[in-house]
Amino acid sequence: MLGHIQELRDIIEKHDNIVFFGGAGVSTESGIPDFRSVDGLYHQQYDYPPETILSHTFYRRKPEEFYRFYRNKMYYPDAKPNAAHLALAKLEAQGKLRAVITQNIDGLHQAAGSKNVLELHGSTLRNYCEGCGHFHTLEYIVKANGIPKCEKCGGPVKPDVVLYEEGLDEATITKSIQHIRQCDVLIIGGTSLSVYPAAGLIDYFNGDKLVVINKAPTPKDTKANLLIQAPIGEVFRAIVAI
């Protein structure tokens, strides 16, 4: 892997228009499980599969069950940014990295110091009353009994995350496409590229270097100028002093 690390270091040194596109694998080293790995949420036992629970239909039909799962499996108060988050924030501060486009909903990129973060699937840190729009913290959701109700109007409070069956935010998609189209280097990390429409955004890249960092194979491996099959935190720890 040492040769690949040096190659990635060289790519980053030579370019200052880099975009990072990441997924759940970026946060697993912070203790947040992904959905599809051996230890991920899809391999745990519930009355309903996670993909069903985290759907718009299920949220409407069985909100109590939705929130029971949400509080138990989507809340990680002790999670801290890992080497990948910290390295990306440093690269942005150095003027190398233009944007982080993430499928994650944990807010760890911002916690690490990244400023330009495009959250394709929203964030658990934002929660809004469906009645009056009043903002509520994640802690408010967690501490509420049953279905969380707005303290102002009594309406149901919904996490600002994109559930299955819901569309992505158009403004976020537009900005993501612009960054991917305009960048010279696109680094894909910690994602299987199996969740659409997010994964389809990669097709807009036509820059110089495509880098893929993921432990498991992805559909873009054969297109990559550089492929590193290793934990992403380990890779970034090796190339960026943090």
mmCIF file of C-alpha atoms in Angstrom:
data_model
loop_
_atom_site.group_PDB
_atom_site.id
_atom_site.type_symbol
_atom_site.label_atom_id
_atom_site.label_comp_id
_atom_site.label_asym_id
_atom_site.label_seq_id
_atom_site.Cartn_x
_atom_site.Cartn_y
_atom_site.Cartn_z
ATOM 1 C CA MET A 1 0.000 0.000 0.000
ATOM 2 C CA LEU A 2 2.983 2.324 0.475
ATOM 3 C CA GLY A 3 3.272 2.957 -3.248
ATOM 4 C CA HIS A 4 -0.397 3.888 -3.463
ATOM 5 C CA ILE A 5 -0.066 6.211 -0.470
ATOM 6 C CA GLN A 6 2.796 8.052 -2.130
ATOM 7 C CA GLU A 7 0.833 8.296 -5.371
ATOM 8 C CA LEU A 8 -2.138 9.802 -3.560
ATOM 9 C CA ARG A 9 0.164 12.193 -1.715
ATOM 10 C CA ASP A 10 1.573 13.323 -5.072
ATOM 11 C CA ILE A 11 -1.900 13.826 -6.545
ATOM 12 C CA ILE A 12 -2.967 15.992 -3.612
ATOM 13 C CA GLU A 13 0.254 17.997 -3.734
ATOM 14 C CA LYS A 14 -0.174 18.788 -7.430
ATOM 15 C CA HIS A 15 -3.849 19.779 -7.349
ATOM 16 C CA ASP A 16 -5.914 22.374 -5.536
ATOM 17 C CA ASN A 17 -9.350 21.644 -6.984
ATOM 18 C CA ILE A 18 -10.222 18.416 -5.178
ATOM 19 C CA VAL A 19 -13.670 17.152 -4.193
ATOM 20 C CA PHE A 20 -14.345 14.323 -1.763
ATOM 21 C CA PHE A 21 -17.407 12.066 -2.094
ATOM 22 C CA GLY A 22 -17.924 9.803 0.904
ATOM 23 C CA GLY A 23 -20.237 7.350 2.582
ATOM 24 C CA ALA A 24 -20.760 5.324 5.723
ATOM 25 C CA GLY A 25 -17.244 3.878 5.697
ATOM 26 C CA VAL A 26 -15.888 7.304 6.603
ATOM 27 C CA SER A 27 -17.679 7.176 9.956
ATOM 28 C CA THR A 28 -17.291 3.507 10.892
ATOM 29 C CA GLU A 29 -13.892 4.297 12.422
ATOM 30 C CA SER A 30 -15.760 6.725 14.704
ATOM 31 C CA GLY A 31 -17.931 3.871 15.960
ATOM 32 C CA ILE A 32 -20.967 4.468 13.752
ATOM 33 C CA PRO A 33 -21.994 1.261 11.928
ATOM 34 C CA ASP A 34 -22.842 1.271 8.266
ATOM 35 C CA PHE A 35 -25.793 -0.570 6.738
ATOM 36 C CA ARG A 36 -24.240 -3.186 4.519
ATOM 37 C CA SER A 37 -21.056 -4.464 6.142
ATOM 38 C CA VAL A 38 -20.944 -7.737 8.078
ATOM 39 C CA ASP A 39 -21.455 -5.794 11.313
ATOM 40 C CA GLY A 40 -23.813 -3.251 9.787
ATOM 41 C CA LEU A 41 -27.455 -2.545 10.514
ATOM 42 C CA TYR A 42 -28.728 -4.840 7.751
ATOM 43 C CA HIS A 43 -27.213 -7.811 9.579
ATOM 44 C CA GLN A 44 -28.889 -7.061 12.911
ATOM 45 C CA GLN A 45 -32.255 -8.486 13.899
ATOM 46 C CA TYR A 46 -35.397 -6.370 14.196
ATOM 47 C CA ASP A 47 -39.095 -6.933 13.599
ATOM 48 C CA TYR A 48 -38.596 -4.989 10.352
ATOM 49 C CA PRO A 49 -35.463 -4.510 8.263
ATOM 50 C CA PRO A 50 -33.768 -1.095 8.699
ATOM 51 C CA GLU A 51 -34.541 -0.144 5.096
ATOM 52 C CA THR A 52 -38.258 -0.573 5.845
ATOM 53 C CA ILE A 53 -38.144 1.274 9.162
ATOM 54 C CA LEU A 54 -36.256 4.189 7.621
ATOM 55 C CA SER A 55 -38.831 4.687 4.873
ATOM 56 C CA HIS A 56 -41.345 7.488 4.479
ATOM 57 C CA THR A 57 -44.239 4.997 4.470
ATOM 58 C CA PHE A 58 -43.139 3.371 7.722
ATOM 59 C CA TYR A 59 -42.562 6.772 9.350
ATOM 60 C CA ARG A 60 -46.155 7.742 8.555
ATOM 61 C CA ARG A 61 -47.762 4.412 9.430
ATOM 62 C CA LYS A 62 -45.771 3.391 12.509
ATOM 63 C CA PRO A 63 -44.105 6.512 13.918
ATOM 64 C CA GLU A 64 -43.676 4.995 17.390
ATOM 65 C CA GLU A 65 -41.675 2.085 15.956
ATOM 66 C CA PHE A 66 -39.714 4.492 13.752
ATOM 67 C CA TYR A 67 -38.620 6.584 16.712
ATOM 68 C CA ARG A 68 -37.815 3.552 18.848
ATOM 69 C CA PHE A 69 -35.366 2.393 16.182
ATOM 70 C CA TYR A 70 -34.142 5.937 15.512
ATOM 71 C CA ARG A 71 -33.234 6.589 19.132
ATOM 72 C CA ASN A 72 -31.564 3.208 19.494
ATOM 73 C CA LYS A 73 -29.603 2.983 16.262
ATOM 74 C CA MET A 74 -29.213 6.474 14.779
ATOM 75 C CA TYR A 75 -27.960 8.318 17.862
ATOM 76 C CA TYR A 76 -24.235 8.193 18.673
ATOM 77 C CA PRO A 77 -23.499 11.015 21.129
ATOM 78 C CA ASP A 78 -19.965 9.802 21.837
ATOM 79 C CA ALA A 79 -18.852 9.624 18.195
ATOM 80 C CA LYS A 80 -15.909 11.892 17.398
ATOM 81 C CA PRO A 81 -14.291 12.812 14.059
ATOM 82 C CA ASN A 82 -11.628 10.326 13.021
ATOM 83 C CA ALA A 83 -8.467 10.720 10.955
ATOM 84 C CA ALA A 84 -10.378 10.917 7.663
ATOM 85 C CA HIS A 85 -12.663 13.731 8.856
ATOM 86 C CA LEU A 86 -9.737 15.663 10.332
ATOM 87 C CA ALA A 87 -7.546 15.237 7.259
ATOM 88 C CA LEU A 88 -10.273 16.437 4.911
ATOM 89 C CA ALA A 89 -10.863 19.515 7.068
ATOM 90 C CA LYS A 90 -7.142 20.269 6.976
ATOM 91 C CA LEU A 91 -6.994 19.878 3.191
ATOM 92 C CA GLU A 92 -9.880 22.332 2.880
ATOM 93 C CA ALA A 93 -8.084 24.819 5.152
ATOM 94 C CA GLN A 94 -5.001 24.464 2.948
ATOM 95 C CA GLY A 95 -7.023 25.379 -0.133
ATOM 96 C CA LYS A 96 -6.743 21.923 -1.649
ATOM 97 C CA LEU A 97 -10.243 20.583 -1.081
ATOM 98 C CA ARG A 98 -13.212 22.509 -2.490
ATOM 99 C CA ALA A 99 -16.084 20.452 -1.049
ATOM 100 C CA VAL A 100 -17.081 17.369 0.899
ATOM 101 C CA ILE A 101 -20.120 15.610 -0.525
ATOM 102 C CA THR A 102 -21.379 13.097 1.996
ATOM 103 C CA GLN A 103 -24.104 10.491 2.240
ATOM 104 C CA ASN A 104 -23.687 10.477 6.030
ATOM 105 C CA ILE A 105 -26.082 12.160 8.436
ATOM 106 C CA ASP A 106 -23.880 12.383 11.548
ATOM 107 C CA GLY A 107 -22.371 15.872 11.205
ATOM 108 C CA LEU A 108 -18.827 14.630 11.887
ATOM 109 C CA HIS A 109 -17.304 16.468 8.911
ATOM 110 C CA GLN A 110 -18.482 19.779 10.359
ATOM 111 C CA ALA A 111 -17.345 18.725 13.829
ATOM 112 C CA ALA A 112 -13.866 18.160 12.373
ATOM 113 C CA GLY A 113 -13.829 21.681 10.936
ATOM 114 C CA SER A 114 -14.964 21.242 7.335
ATOM 115 C CA LYS A 115 -16.910 24.280 6.117
ATOM 116 C CA ASN A 116 -18.248 23.355 2.678
ATOM 117 C CA VAL A 117 -20.140 20.127 3.385
ATOM 118 C CA LEU A 118 -22.994 19.010 1.150
ATOM 119 C CA GLU A 119 -25.190 16.514 3.004
ATOM 120 C CA LEU A 120 -27.059 14.495 0.389
ATOM 121 C CA HIS A 121 -29.155 12.648 2.947
ATOM 122 C CA GLY A 122 -29.622 15.405 5.518
ATOM 123 C CA SER A 123 -28.539 15.369 9.156
ATOM 124 C CA THR A 124 -29.745 13.914 12.448
ATOM 125 C CA LEU A 125 -28.603 17.162 14.072
ATOM 126 C CA ARG A 126 -31.485 19.054 12.452
ATOM 127 C CA ASN A 127 -35.061 18.275 13.428
ATOM 128 C CA TYR A 128 -38.095 20.319 12.498
ATOM 129 C CA CYS A 129 -41.716 20.535 13.564
ATOM 130 C CA GLU A 130 -43.927 19.514 10.659
ATOM 131 C CA GLY A 131 -46.522 22.001 11.906
ATOM 132 C CA CYS A 132 -44.698 25.287 12.500
ATOM 133 C CA GLY A 133 -41.145 24.534 11.336
ATOM 134 C CA HIS A 134 -39.548 25.204 14.741
ATOM 135 C CA PHE A 135 -36.049 23.726 15.073
ATOM 136 C CA HIS A 136 -35.318 21.038 17.666
ATOM 137 C CA THR A 137 -32.022 19.451 18.634
ATOM 138 C CA LEU A 138 -31.229 15.743 18.348
ATOM 139 C CA GLU A 139 -31.178 15.576 22.146
ATOM 140 C CA TYR A 140 -34.777 16.818 22.181
ATOM 141 C CA ILE A 141 -35.789 13.912 19.937
ATOM 142 C CA VAL A 142 -33.909 11.377 22.036
ATOM 143 C CA LYS A 143 -35.324 12.521 25.372
ATOM 144 C CA ALA A 144 -38.940 12.730 24.196
ATOM 145 C CA ASN A 145 -41.309 9.873 24.977
ATOM 146 C CA GLY A 146 -42.857 8.161 21.966
ATOM 147 C CA ILE A 147 -43.450 10.525 19.063
ATOM 148 C CA PRO A 148 -41.643 13.818 19.755
ATOM 149 C CA LYS A 149 -43.985 16.803 19.799
ATOM 150 C CA CYS A 150 -43.117 20.431 19.205
ATOM 151 C CA GLU A 151 -42.825 22.483 22.380
ATOM 152 C CA LYS A 152 -44.365 25.460 20.566
ATOM 153 C CA CYS A 153 -47.334 24.085 18.647
ATOM 154 C CA GLY A 154 -47.575 20.410 19.590
ATOM 155 C CA GLY A 155 -46.961 19.193 16.032
ATOM 156 C CA PRO A 156 -44.838 16.105 15.242
ATOM 157 C CA VAL A 157 -41.084 16.675 14.990
ATOM 158 C CA LYS A 158 -39.327 14.984 12.064
ATOM 159 C CA PRO A 159 -35.582 14.501 11.607
ATOM 160 C CA ASP A 160 -34.197 16.406 8.645
ATOM 161 C CA VAL A 161 -32.944 13.221 7.022
ATOM 162 C CA VAL A 162 -33.889 11.826 3.635
ATOM 163 C CA LEU A 163 -35.841 8.642 4.242
ATOM 164 C CA TYR A 164 -36.263 5.901 1.676
ATOM 165 C CA GLU A 165 -39.003 6.915 -0.809
ATOM 166 C CA GLU A 166 -38.154 10.599 -0.310
ATOM 167 C CA GLY A 167 -36.348 12.742 -2.867
ATOM 168 C CA LEU A 168 -32.996 14.418 -2.317
ATOM 169 C CA ASP A 169 -32.835 18.166 -1.845
ATOM 170 C CA GLU A 170 -32.601 19.755 -5.287
ATOM 171 C CA ALA A 171 -30.297 22.591 -4.203
ATOM 172 C CA THR A 172 -27.862 20.130 -2.619
ATOM 173 C CA ILE A 173 -27.878 17.963 -5.744
ATOM 174 C CA THR A 174 -27.247 20.965 -7.981
ATOM 175 C CA LYS A 175 -24.286 22.165 -5.894
ATOM 176 C CA SER A 176 -22.857 18.646 -5.721
ATOM 177 C CA ILE A 177 -23.043 18.214 -9.492
ATOM 178 C CA GLN A 178 -21.351 21.576 -10.022
ATOM 179 C CA HIS A 179 -18.460 20.653 -7.742
ATOM 180 C CA ILE A 180 -18.033 17.203 -9.304
ATOM 181 C CA ARG A 181 -18.150 18.601 -12.846
ATOM 182 C CA GLN A 182 -15.620 21.349 -12.121
ATOM 183 C CA CYS A 183 -13.073 19.501 -9.973
ATOM 184 C CA ASP A 184 -9.749 18.181 -11.242
ATOM 185 C CA VAL A 185 -9.555 15.359 -8.707
ATOM 186 C CA LEU A 186 -12.467 13.377 -7.279
ATOM 187 C CA ILE A 187 -11.724 11.193 -4.273
ATOM 188 C CA ILE A 188 -14.400 8.597 -3.523
ATOM 189 C CA GLY A 189 -14.057 7.109 -0.057
ATOM 190 C CA GLY A 190 -15.869 4.799 2.319
ATOM 191 C CA THR A 191 -18.806 4.035 0.073
ATOM 192 C CA SER A 192 -19.985 1.010 -1.895
ATOM 193 C CA LEU A 193 -21.629 3.348 -4.448
ATOM 194 C CA SER A 194 -24.782 1.257 -4.253
ATOM 195 C CA VAL A 195 -27.233 3.885 -2.987
ATOM 196 C CA TYR A 196 -28.980 5.866 -5.711
ATOM 197 C CA PRO A 197 -29.517 8.579 -6.761
ATOM 198 C CA ALA A 198 -26.489 9.711 -4.705
ATOM 199 C CA ALA A 199 -24.057 7.287 -6.362
ATOM 200 C CA GLY A 200 -25.157 8.458 -9.798
ATOM 201 C CA LEU A 201 -23.620 11.880 -9.176
ATOM 202 C CA ILE A 202 -20.182 10.342 -9.781
ATOM 203 C CA ASP A 203 -21.028 10.075 -13.474
ATOM 204 C CA TYR A 204 -20.720 13.863 -13.812
ATOM 205 C CA PHE A 205 -16.974 13.734 -13.162
ATOM 206 C CA ASN A 206 -14.743 14.383 -16.164
ATOM 207 C CA GLY A 207 -11.612 15.706 -14.448
ATOM 208 C CA ASP A 208 -8.017 14.454 -14.401
ATOM 209 C CA LYS A 209 -7.813 11.948 -11.557
ATOM 210 C CA LEU A 210 -10.410 9.622 -10.054
ATOM 211 C CA VAL A 211 -9.322 8.082 -6.748
ATOM 212 C CA VAL A 212 -11.281 5.306 -5.022
ATOM 213 C CA ILE A 213 -10.547 4.399 -1.390
ATOM 214 C CA ASN A 214 -12.735 1.607 -0.033
ATOM 215 C CA LYS A 215 -12.203 -1.726 1.684
ATOM 216 C CA ALA A 216 -14.653 -3.542 -0.599
ATOM 217 C CA PRO A 217 -14.973 -3.370 -4.404
ATOM 218 C CA THR A 218 -17.092 -0.615 -5.978
ATOM 219 C CA PRO A 219 -18.599 -0.204 -9.460
ATOM 220 C CA LYS A 220 -16.037 2.540 -10.208
ATOM 221 C CA ASP A 221 -12.886 0.545 -9.423
ATOM 222 C CA THR A 222 -12.068 -0.097 -13.079
ATOM 223 C CA LYS A 223 -12.477 3.604 -13.895
ATOM 224 C CA ALA A 224 -10.163 4.779 -11.113
ATOM 225 C CA ASN A 225 -6.726 6.215 -11.814
ATOM 226 C CA LEU A 226 -5.818 5.133 -8.299
ATOM 227 C CA LEU A 227 -7.529 2.373 -6.293
ATOM 228 C CA ILE A 228 -6.714 1.831 -2.619
ATOM 229 C CA GLN A 229 -8.538 -1.008 -0.871
ATOM 230 C CA ALA A 230 -7.958 -0.081 2.757
ATOM 231 C CA PRO A 231 -9.690 1.700 5.655
ATOM 232 C CA ILE A 232 -10.035 5.342 4.695
ATOM 233 C CA GLY A 233 -8.930 6.690 8.074
ATOM 234 C CA GLU A 234 -5.743 4.678 7.837
ATOM 235 C CA VAL A 235 -5.064 6.068 4.367
ATOM 236 C CA PHE A 236 -5.592 9.703 5.298
ATOM 237 C CA ARG A 237 -3.598 9.347 8.498
ATOM 238 C CA ALA A 238 -0.683 8.258 6.321
ATOM 239 C CA ILE A 239 -0.840 11.195 3.890
ATOM 240 C CA VAL A 240 -1.919 14.171 6.032
ATOM 241 C CA ALA A 241 -0.284 15.228 9.278
ATOM 242 C CA ILE A 242 -3.130 15.895 11.715
#
